[in-house]
Amino acid sequence: MKSLNPQIHLVSRPVGEPVVDNFKLLELPLPDLQDGQVLVRNHFLSLDPYMRGRMNEGKSYAQPQPLNQVMLGGTVGVVAASKYAAYAEGDTVLTMGGWQHFCVLDANQRGSLQKVDARQIPLSAFLGALGMPGVTAWYGLVKIIAPKPEETVVVSAASGAVGSVVGQLAKARGARVVGLAGGAEKCRYVQEELGFDACIDYKQHADVKSLSAALKSACPDGIDGYFENVGGQILDAVMSRANPFSRVAMCGMIAGYNGEPIPMSAPQLILINRMKIEGFIVTEHLDVWPEALKELAALLTAGRLKFRESVSEGLASAPEAFLGLLKGRNFGKQLVRLI
Ligand SMILES: NC(=O)c1ccc[n+]([C@@H]2O[C@H](COP(=O)([O-])OP(=O)(O)OC[C@H]3O[C@@H](n4cnc5c(N)ncnc54)[C@H](OP(=O)(O)O)[C@@H]3O)[C@@H](O)[C@H]2O)c1
């Protein structure tokens, strides 16, 4: 009898907020391994905000997640069987293994999987600080904001996978760093553990005026760089404190991922302050990944890059954990342990 592979499919598209019924857990037989293929046992699945966008059908920078197929997603795992010479049983690998226990990969296709050395660094870190979120932080900070020492950098979703790295990279470059996060516990972590100069609990501020006042006291010299993960009122408040020639790295706008309107109330500030606002998609900048990963690995092994993970247990927990990520229930990089 063939082995079964538990997996989660997207079975309907959400209208507004996703619900667990958009997903279905199935057990399908594993296909036989062909020449050139590798079988990987996924150990950790990464849950990421971009998955919400792919659940929609409309036009975007990436293809929609197809219905009735395994949910796409980054994974780290161990090669369980190989019919491709470059990979051997027991190799630790990073791949887009999806929401499932096992994945079969065509190893001769460029970029389909990549060996990672998990002897010194925990395997899960290759999905977070030493993976796509870490490189995202690096790209937006280094290539778009490019902070000078003494400048002030603000980052939203500061305790999260991307935001936490942004702040630590900015501190390493001598900037003053101010985070925005939801709740006292996250703010305490951002300041005390990650070493940000200040962190504002945006949930304590009901409107732009109040948040803007909090930013004024946390950023007495104004804001030179903003790493945007959220959008909406938070962006408006930051814009109201932005300095001339400030730079904004438009990384994500999670406040609008379920279709909520997130208008920008004062776009004239872009002109008045001669601001640079640049959006980016990290997977379109593969050329910088080696440089970014080199710096991130060096900081991590020197103990200068800290990270935190929210690990939910078992494949069946993935839909709830994903919905939680969109509501800020995660505290650090959201993962699912699959083994
Ligand atoms: N451009 C790219 O290539 C790229 C690549 C990776 C990620 N991203 C973007 O980067 C951002 C952060 O991703 P991540 O993986 O690091 O996620 P994350 O920060 O680990 O988790 C998401 C966080 O967003 C905050 N959040 C959720 N809903 C919110 C709302 N309505 N208003 C304000 N904050 C809200 C929550 O933190 P609080 O509890 O603090 O509110 C939540 O913990 C996302 O926007 C993502 O789409 C972009």
mmCIF file of C-alpha atoms and ligand atoms in Angstrom:
data_model
loop_
_atom_site.group_PDB
_atom_site.id
_atom_site.type_symbol
_atom_site.label_atom_id
_atom_site.label_comp_id
_atom_site.label_asym_id
_atom_site.label_seq_id
_atom_site.Cartn_x
_atom_site.Cartn_y
_atom_site.Cartn_z
ATOM 1 C CA MET A 1 0.000 0.000 0.000
ATOM 2 C CA LYS A 2 1.228 3.498 -0.784
ATOM 3 C CA SER A 3 2.124 5.836 2.085
ATOM 4 C CA LEU A 4 -0.326 8.645 2.731
ATOM 5 C CA ASN A 5 0.711 12.266 2.757
ATOM 6 C CA PRO A 6 -1.424 14.557 4.977
ATOM 7 C CA GLN A 7 -1.883 17.930 3.263
ATOM 8 C CA ILE A 8 -4.026 21.060 3.394
ATOM 9 C CA HIS A 9 -5.798 22.381 0.312
ATOM 10 C CA LEU A 10 -7.462 25.729 -0.323
ATOM 11 C CA VAL A 11 -11.039 24.733 -1.136
ATOM 12 C CA SER A 12 -12.752 28.138 -1.358
ATOM 13 C CA ARG A 13 -11.718 31.759 -1.663
ATOM 14 C CA PRO A 14 -12.357 34.042 1.313
ATOM 15 C CA VAL A 15 -14.607 37.061 1.117
ATOM 16 C CA GLY A 16 -13.008 39.495 3.557
ATOM 17 C CA GLU A 17 -11.513 37.657 6.504
ATOM 18 C CA PRO A 18 -10.494 34.056 5.769
ATOM 19 C CA VAL A 19 -12.079 31.284 7.840
ATOM 20 C CA VAL A 20 -10.940 27.748 8.636
ATOM 21 C CA ASP A 21 -13.542 26.383 6.219
ATOM 22 C CA ASN A 22 -11.543 27.851 3.326
ATOM 23 C CA PHE A 23 -9.069 25.025 4.020
ATOM 24 C CA LYS A 24 -9.404 21.241 4.033
ATOM 25 C CA LEU A 25 -7.103 18.581 5.469
ATOM 26 C CA LEU A 26 -6.759 15.517 3.218
ATOM 27 C CA GLU A 27 -4.574 12.422 3.113
ATOM 28 C CA LEU A 28 -3.481 11.523 -0.416
ATOM 29 C CA PRO A 29 -1.075 8.786 -1.540
ATOM 30 C CA LEU A 30 2.535 9.766 -2.112
ATOM 31 C CA PRO A 31 3.581 9.343 -5.767
ATOM 32 C CA ASP A 32 6.475 7.000 -6.605
ATOM 33 C CA LEU A 33 9.803 8.787 -6.809
ATOM 34 C CA GLN A 34 11.091 9.219 -10.378
ATOM 35 C CA ASP A 35 14.672 9.694 -11.564
ATOM 36 C CA GLY A 36 15.820 13.262 -10.839
ATOM 37 C CA GLN A 37 13.390 13.611 -7.936
ATOM 38 C CA VAL A 38 13.881 14.015 -4.203
ATOM 39 C CA LEU A 39 11.432 13.205 -1.405
ATOM 40 C CA VAL A 40 11.556 15.651 1.511
ATOM 41 C CA ARG A 41 9.968 15.237 4.944
ATOM 42 C CA ASN A 42 8.930 18.761 5.914
ATOM 43 C CA HIS A 43 9.823 19.620 9.514
ATOM 44 C CA PHE A 44 8.643 23.253 9.739
ATOM 45 C CA LEU A 45 6.156 25.166 7.605
ATOM 46 C CA SER A 46 6.375 28.943 7.376
ATOM 47 C CA LEU A 47 3.125 30.909 7.584
ATOM 48 C CA ASP A 48 3.387 34.314 5.945
ATOM 49 C CA PRO A 49 1.050 37.259 5.376
ATOM 50 C CA TYR A 50 1.570 37.060 1.569
ATOM 51 C CA MET A 51 -0.475 33.835 1.583
ATOM 52 C CA ARG A 52 -3.599 35.925 2.249
ATOM 53 C CA GLY A 53 -3.096 37.809 -1.038
ATOM 54 C CA ARG A 54 -2.666 34.573 -2.972
ATOM 55 C CA MET A 55 -5.974 33.255 -1.662
ATOM 56 C CA ASN A 56 -7.661 35.920 -3.842
ATOM 57 C CA GLU A 57 -8.272 35.435 -7.530
ATOM 58 C CA GLY A 58 -7.462 38.958 -8.761
ATOM 59 C CA LYS A 59 -4.383 40.350 -10.456
ATOM 60 C CA SER A 60 -1.302 40.699 -8.242
ATOM 61 C CA TYR A 61 2.465 40.360 -8.436
ATOM 62 C CA ALA A 62 2.091 36.582 -7.950
ATOM 63 C CA GLN A 63 -0.234 33.916 -9.342
ATOM 64 C CA PRO A 64 -3.235 33.075 -7.134
ATOM 65 C CA GLN A 65 -3.106 29.910 -5.050
ATOM 66 C CA PRO A 66 -5.029 27.349 -7.140
ATOM 67 C CA LEU A 67 -8.157 25.886 -5.563
ATOM 68 C CA ASN A 68 -8.165 22.217 -4.502
ATOM 69 C CA GLN A 69 -4.401 22.009 -4.464
ATOM 70 C CA VAL A 70 -1.866 21.961 -1.648
ATOM 71 C CA MET A 71 -1.408 25.413 -0.105
ATOM 72 C CA LEU A 72 1.922 26.858 -1.186
ATOM 73 C CA GLY A 73 4.437 27.689 1.491
ATOM 74 C CA GLY A 74 8.075 27.672 2.450
ATOM 75 C CA THR A 75 9.354 24.693 4.442
ATOM 76 C CA VAL A 76 12.524 23.287 5.898
ATOM 77 C CA GLY A 77 12.995 19.561 6.166
ATOM 78 C CA VAL A 78 15.141 16.517 5.647
ATOM 79 C CA VAL A 79 15.665 14.474 2.485
ATOM 80 C CA ALA A 80 13.896 11.130 3.049
ATOM 81 C CA ALA A 81 14.825 9.548 -0.321
ATOM 82 C CA SER A 82 16.712 10.750 -3.366
ATOM 83 C CA LYS A 83 17.003 9.836 -7.033
ATOM 84 C CA TYR A 84 19.235 12.819 -7.773
ATOM 85 C CA ALA A 85 22.968 12.577 -7.140
ATOM 86 C CA ALA A 86 23.439 16.014 -5.543
ATOM 87 C CA TYR A 87 21.107 15.177 -2.636
ATOM 88 C CA ALA A 88 21.390 12.358 -0.150
ATOM 89 C CA GLU A 89 19.080 11.001 2.507
ATOM 90 C CA GLY A 90 19.515 13.085 5.657
ATOM 91 C CA ASP A 91 20.405 16.380 3.925
ATOM 92 C CA THR A 92 18.668 19.369 5.519
ATOM 93 C CA VAL A 93 16.951 21.509 2.889
ATOM 94 C CA LEU A 94 14.899 24.654 2.357
ATOM 95 C CA THR A 95 12.157 24.478 -0.240
ATOM 96 C CA MET A 96 8.613 25.524 -1.130
ATOM 97 C CA GLY A 97 7.327 22.277 0.312
ATOM 98 C CA GLY A 98 3.760 23.468 0.967
ATOM 99 C CA TRP A 99 1.271 22.740 3.738
ATOM 100 C CA GLN A 100 1.954 18.984 3.858
ATOM 101 C CA HIS A 101 4.151 16.372 5.527
ATOM 102 C CA PHE A 102 6.086 15.282 2.437
ATOM 103 C CA CYS A 103 6.910 16.899 -0.881
ATOM 104 C CA VAL A 104 8.348 15.424 -4.069
ATOM 105 C CA LEU A 105 10.660 17.815 -5.904
ATOM 106 C CA ASP A 106 12.274 17.856 -9.317
ATOM 107 C CA ALA A 107 15.763 18.459 -8.020
ATOM 108 C CA ASN A 108 17.199 19.340 -11.416
ATOM 109 C CA GLN A 109 14.937 22.394 -11.663
ATOM 110 C CA ARG A 110 16.944 25.434 -10.610
ATOM 111 C CA GLY A 111 15.949 26.766 -7.184
ATOM 112 C CA SER A 112 13.563 23.927 -6.351
ATOM 113 C CA LEU A 113 15.447 23.106 -3.161
ATOM 114 C CA GLN A 114 18.539 24.313 -1.395
ATOM 115 C CA LYS A 115 20.776 22.632 1.169
ATOM 116 C CA VAL A 116 21.106 24.450 4.493
ATOM 117 C CA ASP A 117 23.632 23.821 7.230
ATOM 118 C CA ALA A 118 21.653 23.368 10.433
ATOM 119 C CA ARG A 119 24.564 22.209 12.597
ATOM 120 C CA GLN A 120 25.150 25.608 14.236
ATOM 121 C CA ILE A 121 21.860 27.330 13.452
ATOM 122 C CA PRO A 122 18.384 25.933 14.216
ATOM 123 C CA LEU A 123 16.677 24.622 11.081
ATOM 124 C CA SER A 124 13.611 26.839 11.622
ATOM 125 C CA ALA A 125 15.736 30.023 11.398
ATOM 126 C CA PHE A 126 16.081 29.469 7.642
ATOM 127 C CA LEU A 127 12.386 30.347 7.383
ATOM 128 C CA GLY A 128 12.787 33.491 9.483
ATOM 129 C CA ALA A 129 15.734 35.709 10.360
ATOM 130 C CA LEU A 130 18.038 33.711 8.075
ATOM 131 C CA GLY A 131 15.484 33.275 5.321
ATOM 132 C CA MET A 132 12.975 35.219 3.253
ATOM 133 C CA PRO A 133 11.781 37.532 6.087
ATOM 134 C CA GLY A 134 15.378 38.361 7.069
ATOM 135 C CA VAL A 135 16.348 39.199 3.493
ATOM 136 C CA THR A 136 13.163 41.266 3.142
ATOM 137 C CA ALA A 137 14.211 43.318 6.168
ATOM 138 C CA TRP A 138 17.727 43.697 4.775
ATOM 139 C CA TYR A 139 16.590 44.778 1.310
ATOM 140 C CA GLY A 140 14.134 47.425 2.475
ATOM 141 C CA LEU A 141 16.484 48.835 5.058
ATOM 142 C CA VAL A 142 19.767 48.717 3.170
ATOM 143 C CA LYS A 143 18.667 49.338 -0.402
ATOM 144 C CA ILE A 144 15.746 51.715 0.117
ATOM 145 C CA ILE A 145 16.036 53.443 3.498
ATOM 146 C CA ALA A 146 19.866 53.345 3.598
ATOM 147 C CA PRO A 147 20.047 54.941 7.045
ATOM 148 C CA LYS A 148 22.958 57.121 8.072
ATOM 149 C CA PRO A 149 24.218 56.921 11.643
ATOM 150 C CA GLU A 150 22.167 59.176 13.938
ATOM 151 C CA GLU A 151 19.157 59.121 11.625
ATOM 152 C CA THR A 152 15.793 57.928 12.980
ATOM 153 C CA VAL A 153 14.214 54.799 11.515
ATOM 154 C CA VAL A 154 10.669 53.686 12.376
ATOM 155 C CA VAL A 155 9.336 50.195 11.688
ATOM 156 C CA SER A 156 5.785 48.853 12.063
ATOM 157 C CA ALA A 157 4.915 45.258 13.068
ATOM 158 C CA ALA A 158 8.190 45.612 14.954
ATOM 159 C CA SER A 159 8.052 42.361 16.928
ATOM 160 C CA GLY A 160 7.348 40.273 13.812
ATOM 161 C CA ALA A 161 9.569 38.212 11.552
ATOM 162 C CA VAL A 162 10.528 41.103 9.261
ATOM 163 C CA GLY A 163 10.185 44.073 11.625
ATOM 164 C CA SER A 164 12.372 42.587 14.350
ATOM 165 C CA VAL A 165 15.241 42.161 11.884
ATOM 166 C CA VAL A 166 14.796 45.642 10.375
ATOM 167 C CA GLY A 167 15.289 47.292 13.763
ATOM 168 C CA GLN A 168 18.352 45.265 14.687
ATOM 169 C CA LEU A 169 19.985 45.917 11.309
ATOM 170 C CA ALA A 170 19.266 49.635 11.679
ATOM 171 C CA LYS A 171 20.746 49.658 15.193
ATOM 172 C CA ALA A 172 23.850 47.925 13.836
ATOM 173 C CA ARG A 173 24.174 50.883 11.425
ATOM 174 C CA GLY A 174 24.031 53.409 14.253
ATOM 175 C CA ALA A 175 20.488 54.665 13.685
ATOM 176 C CA ARG A 176 17.940 55.588 16.345
ATOM 177 C CA VAL A 177 15.216 52.962 16.000
ATOM 178 C CA VAL A 178 11.581 53.213 17.025
ATOM 179 C CA GLY A 179 9.132 50.338 16.660
ATOM 180 C CA LEU A 180 5.347 50.162 16.525
ATOM 181 C CA ALA A 181 3.712 47.009 17.833
ATOM 182 C CA GLY A 182 0.401 45.809 19.224
ATOM 183 C CA GLY A 183 0.356 45.485 23.020
ATOM 184 C CA ALA A 184 2.599 46.109 26.012
ATOM 185 C CA GLU A 185 4.241 42.668 25.946
ATOM 186 C CA LYS A 186 5.364 42.983 22.333
ATOM 187 C CA CYS A 187 6.607 46.542 22.955
ATOM 188 C CA ARG A 188 8.588 45.451 26.016
ATOM 189 C CA TYR A 189 10.222 42.665 23.992
ATOM 190 C CA VAL A 190 11.087 45.034 21.126
ATOM 191 C CA GLN A 191 12.784 47.484 23.458
ATOM 192 C CA GLU A 192 14.324 45.250 26.100
ATOM 193 C CA GLU A 193 15.253 42.162 24.084
ATOM 194 C CA LEU A 194 15.787 43.521 20.587
ATOM 195 C CA GLY A 195 17.363 46.786 21.744
ATOM 196 C CA PHE A 196 15.158 49.310 19.930
ATOM 197 C CA ASP A 197 15.352 52.805 21.431
ATOM 198 C CA ALA A 198 11.585 52.994 21.873
ATOM 199 C CA CYS A 199 8.430 51.113 20.929
ATOM 200 C CA ILE A 200 4.922 52.522 20.689
ATOM 201 C CA ASP A 201 1.855 50.387 21.377
ATOM 202 C CA TYR A 202 -0.281 51.595 18.475
ATOM 203 C CA LYS A 203 -3.353 49.981 20.013
ATOM 204 C CA GLN A 204 -3.276 52.661 22.722
ATOM 205 C CA HIS A 205 -3.884 55.320 20.072
ATOM 206 C CA ALA A 206 -7.365 55.528 18.599
ATOM 207 C CA ASP A 207 -6.585 58.071 15.888
ATOM 208 C CA VAL A 208 -3.822 59.497 13.737
ATOM 209 C CA LYS A 209 -3.495 62.618 15.904
ATOM 210 C CA SER A 210 -2.798 60.615 19.039
ATOM 211 C CA LEU A 211 -0.324 58.269 17.306
ATOM 212 C CA SER A 212 1.378 61.221 15.680
ATOM 213 C CA ALA A 213 1.862 62.831 19.115
ATOM 214 C CA ALA A 214 3.381 59.591 20.444
ATOM 215 C CA LEU A 215 5.758 59.507 17.454
ATOM 216 C CA LYS A 216 6.710 63.118 18.095
ATOM 217 C CA SER A 217 7.942 62.311 21.583
ATOM 218 C CA ALA A 218 9.638 59.041 20.528
ATOM 219 C CA CYS A 219 11.277 60.697 17.501
ATOM 220 C CA PRO A 220 12.256 64.204 18.639
ATOM 221 C CA ASP A 221 14.350 64.764 15.486
ATOM 222 C CA GLY A 222 11.609 63.572 13.119
ATOM 223 C CA ILE A 223 11.628 60.401 10.984
ATOM 224 C CA ASP A 224 14.226 59.812 8.253
ATOM 225 C CA GLY A 225 13.330 56.246 7.294
ATOM 226 C CA TYR A 226 10.155 54.228 7.637
ATOM 227 C CA PHE A 227 9.839 50.497 7.026
ATOM 228 C CA GLU A 228 6.160 49.955 6.251
ATOM 229 C CA ASN A 229 4.533 46.642 7.114
ATOM 230 C CA VAL A 230 1.005 47.752 7.971
ATOM 231 C CA GLY A 231 -0.481 50.804 6.189
ATOM 232 C CA GLY A 232 -3.580 52.827 7.063
ATOM 233 C CA GLN A 233 -3.532 55.093 10.127
ATOM 234 C CA ILE A 234 -0.011 54.032 11.059
ATOM 235 C CA LEU A 235 1.333 55.253 7.720
ATOM 236 C CA ASP A 236 -0.586 58.528 8.057
ATOM 237 C CA ALA A 237 0.852 59.140 11.514
ATOM 238 C CA VAL A 238 4.415 58.400 10.355
ATOM 239 C CA MET A 239 3.998 60.663 7.307
ATOM 240 C CA SER A 240 2.980 63.512 9.609
ATOM 241 C CA ARG A 241 6.394 63.260 11.348
ATOM 242 C CA ALA A 242 8.539 62.541 8.273
ATOM 243 C CA ASN A 243 11.581 64.711 7.623
ATOM 244 C CA PRO A 244 12.487 66.268 4.278
ATOM 245 C CA PHE A 245 14.136 63.659 2.017
ATOM 246 C CA SER A 246 12.925 60.766 4.155
ATOM 247 C CA ARG A 247 12.643 57.313 2.602
ATOM 248 C CA VAL A 248 9.822 54.784 2.970
ATOM 249 C CA ALA A 249 10.329 51.095 2.154
ATOM 250 C CA MET A 250 6.863 49.816 1.235
ATOM 251 C CA CYS A 251 7.121 46.201 2.273
ATOM 252 C CA GLY A 252 3.590 45.257 3.281
ATOM 253 C CA MET A 253 0.197 46.726 4.155
ATOM 254 C CA ILE A 254 -1.307 44.010 6.317
ATOM 255 C CA ALA A 255 -4.055 46.322 7.638
ATOM 256 C CA GLY A 256 -5.689 46.053 4.194
ATOM 257 C CA TYR A 257 -5.123 42.372 3.332
ATOM 258 C CA ASN A 258 -8.742 41.408 3.974
ATOM 259 C CA GLY A 259 -9.953 44.160 1.661
ATOM 260 C CA GLU A 260 -10.256 46.912 4.290
ATOM 261 C CA PRO A 261 -9.863 50.395 2.755
ATOM 262 C CA ILE A 262 -6.522 51.956 3.743
ATOM 263 C CA PRO A 263 -6.542 55.427 2.207
ATOM 264 C CA MET A 264 -3.554 57.723 2.583
ATOM 265 C CA SER A 265 -4.952 60.940 4.020
ATOM 266 C CA ALA A 266 -2.173 63.415 3.157
ATOM 267 C CA PRO A 267 -0.251 62.342 0.034
ATOM 268 C CA GLN A 268 0.812 65.964 -0.471
ATOM 269 C CA LEU A 269 3.432 65.333 2.245
ATOM 270 C CA ILE A 270 5.350 63.230 -0.292
ATOM 271 C CA LEU A 271 5.876 66.376 -2.334
ATOM 272 C CA ILE A 272 6.239 68.830 0.533
ATOM 273 C CA ASN A 273 8.921 66.640 2.146
ATOM 274 C CA ARG A 274 10.421 65.379 -1.162
ATOM 275 C CA MET A 275 9.981 61.833 0.136
ATOM 276 C CA LYS A 276 11.050 58.669 -1.631
ATOM 277 C CA ILE A 277 8.466 55.894 -1.350
ATOM 278 C CA GLU A 278 9.421 52.589 -2.938
ATOM 279 C CA GLY A 279 7.631 49.277 -2.974
ATOM 280 C CA PHE A 280 9.548 46.027 -3.426
ATOM 281 C CA ILE A 281 9.100 42.256 -3.601
ATOM 282 C CA VAL A 282 12.056 40.448 -2.119
ATOM 283 C CA THR A 283 11.958 37.520 -4.538
ATOM 284 C CA GLU A 284 12.587 39.958 -7.405
ATOM 285 C CA HIS A 285 15.998 40.842 -5.961
ATOM 286 C CA LEU A 286 17.732 37.474 -5.889
ATOM 287 C CA ASP A 287 21.052 39.177 -6.655
ATOM 288 C CA VAL A 288 21.259 40.650 -3.121
ATOM 289 C CA TRP A 289 20.335 37.466 -1.243
ATOM 290 C CA PRO A 290 23.922 36.186 -0.780
ATOM 291 C CA GLU A 291 25.122 39.540 0.587
ATOM 292 C CA ALA A 292 22.096 39.885 2.847
ATOM 293 C CA LEU A 293 22.310 36.313 4.165
ATOM 294 C CA LYS A 294 26.018 36.721 4.845
ATOM 295 C CA GLU A 295 25.425 39.733 7.080
ATOM 296 C CA LEU A 296 22.407 38.131 8.776
ATOM 297 C CA ALA A 297 24.327 34.906 9.495
ATOM 298 C CA ALA A 298 27.301 36.850 10.874
ATOM 299 C CA LEU A 299 25.075 38.900 13.199
ATOM 300 C CA LEU A 300 23.143 35.802 14.282
ATOM 301 C CA THR A 301 26.218 33.756 15.147
ATOM 302 C CA ALA A 302 27.694 36.758 16.991
ATOM 303 C CA GLY A 303 24.516 36.938 19.095
ATOM 304 C CA ARG A 304 23.628 40.349 17.645
ATOM 305 C CA LEU A 305 20.512 39.237 15.799
ATOM 306 C CA LYS A 306 17.807 37.892 18.068
ATOM 307 C CA PHE A 307 14.568 36.344 16.946
ATOM 308 C CA ARG A 308 11.475 34.815 18.416
ATOM 309 C CA GLU A 309 9.117 32.185 17.024
ATOM 310 C CA SER A 310 5.471 31.251 17.517
ATOM 311 C CA VAL A 311 5.314 27.537 16.794
ATOM 312 C CA SER A 312 1.963 25.886 16.338
ATOM 313 C CA GLU A 313 1.900 22.116 16.662
ATOM 314 C CA GLY A 314 0.880 19.807 13.832
ATOM 315 C CA LEU A 315 -0.348 20.325 10.270
ATOM 316 C CA ALA A 316 -4.016 20.487 11.348
ATOM 317 C CA SER A 317 -3.239 23.626 13.383
ATOM 318 C CA ALA A 318 -2.012 25.567 10.324
ATOM 319 C CA PRO A 319 -5.308 27.252 9.299
ATOM 320 C CA GLU A 320 -5.995 28.623 12.808
ATOM 321 C CA ALA A 321 -2.385 29.727 13.171
ATOM 322 C CA PHE A 322 -2.600 31.500 9.817
ATOM 323 C CA LEU A 323 -5.789 33.329 10.794
ATOM 324 C CA GLY A 324 -4.031 34.303 14.028
ATOM 325 C CA LEU A 325 -1.092 35.759 12.112
ATOM 326 C CA LEU A 326 -3.455 38.118 10.311
ATOM 327 C CA LYS A 327 -4.784 39.285 13.691
ATOM 328 C CA GLY A 328 -1.449 39.719 15.445
ATOM 329 C CA ARG A 329 -1.806 36.612 17.636
ATOM 330 C CA ASN A 330 1.689 35.508 16.582
ATOM 331 C CA PHE A 331 4.650 36.801 18.560
ATOM 332 C CA GLY A 332 7.613 36.618 16.183
ATOM 333 C CA LYS A 333 7.971 34.322 13.187
ATOM 334 C CA GLN A 334 4.890 32.099 12.785
ATOM 335 C CA LEU A 335 5.766 28.469 12.097
ATOM 336 C CA VAL A 336 4.013 25.112 12.141
ATOM 337 C CA ARG A 337 5.919 22.101 13.452
ATOM 338 C CA LEU A 338 5.151 19.135 11.204
ATOM 339 C CA ILE A 339 7.107 16.371 12.900
HETATM 340 N N1 LIG B 1 7.548 42.886 0.062
HETATM 341 C C1 LIG B 1 7.997 41.668 0.338
HETATM 342 O O1 LIG B 1 8.737 41.063 -0.440
HETATM 343 C C2 LIG B 1 7.599 41.029 1.646
HETATM 344 C C3 LIG B 1 8.194 39.844 2.092
HETATM 345 C C4 LIG B 1 7.846 39.338 3.351
HETATM 346 C C5 LIG B 1 6.895 39.999 4.123
HETATM 347 N N2 LIG B 1 6.310 41.113 3.626
HETATM 348 C C6 LIG B 1 5.329 41.881 4.440
HETATM 349 O O2 LIG B 1 5.969 42.250 5.647
HETATM 350 C C7 LIG B 1 4.998 42.403 6.670
HETATM 351 C C8 LIG B 1 5.441 41.634 7.904
HETATM 352 O O3 LIG B 1 5.478 40.247 7.566
HETATM 353 P P1 LIG B 1 5.975 39.188 8.650
HETATM 354 O O4 LIG B 1 6.112 37.900 7.964
HETATM 355 O O5 LIG B 1 7.119 39.763 9.389
HETATM 356 O O6 LIG B 1 4.728 39.094 9.624
HETATM 357 P P2 LIG B 1 4.741 39.338 11.181
HETATM 358 O O7 LIG B 1 5.107 40.757 11.430
HETATM 359 O O8 LIG B 1 5.546 38.278 11.838
HETATM 360 O O9 LIG B 1 3.217 39.124 11.556
HETATM 361 C C9 LIG B 1 2.246 40.015 11.141
HETATM 362 C C10 LIG B 1 2.046 41.122 12.187
HETATM 363 O O10 LIG B 1 1.340 42.190 11.599
HETATM 364 C C11 LIG B 1 0.655 42.888 12.609
HETATM 365 N N3 LIG B 1 -0.706 43.145 12.148
HETATM 366 C C12 LIG B 1 -1.600 42.283 11.698
HETATM 367 N N4 LIG B 1 -2.745 42.913 11.379
HETATM 368 C C13 LIG B 1 -2.548 44.212 11.639
HETATM 369 C C14 LIG B 1 -3.347 45.376 11.525
HETATM 370 N N5 LIG B 1 -4.590 45.316 11.048
HETATM 371 N N6 LIG B 1 -2.810 46.549 11.882
HETATM 372 C C15 LIG B 1 -1.556 46.605 12.362
HETATM 373 N N7 LIG B 1 -0.752 45.538 12.498
HETATM 374 C C16 LIG B 1 -1.256 44.345 12.141
HETATM 375 C C17 LIG B 1 0.632 42.023 13.854
HETATM 376 O O11 LIG B 1 1.532 42.567 14.792
HETATM 377 P P3 LIG B 1 1.007 43.515 15.977
HETATM 378 O O12 LIG B 1 0.436 42.598 17.013
HETATM 379 O O13 LIG B 1 2.205 44.231 16.396
HETATM 380 O O14 LIG B 1 -0.054 44.376 15.388
HETATM 381 C C18 LIG B 1 1.168 40.685 13.349
HETATM 382 O O15 LIG B 1 1.878 40.019 14.351
HETATM 383 C C19 LIG B 1 3.676 41.946 6.068
HETATM 384 O O16 LIG B 1 2.966 43.077 5.636
HETATM 385 C C20 LIG B 1 4.106 41.108 4.876
HETATM 386 O O17 LIG B 1 3.119 41.041 3.882
HETATM 387 C C21 LIG B 1 6.633 41.633 2.417
#
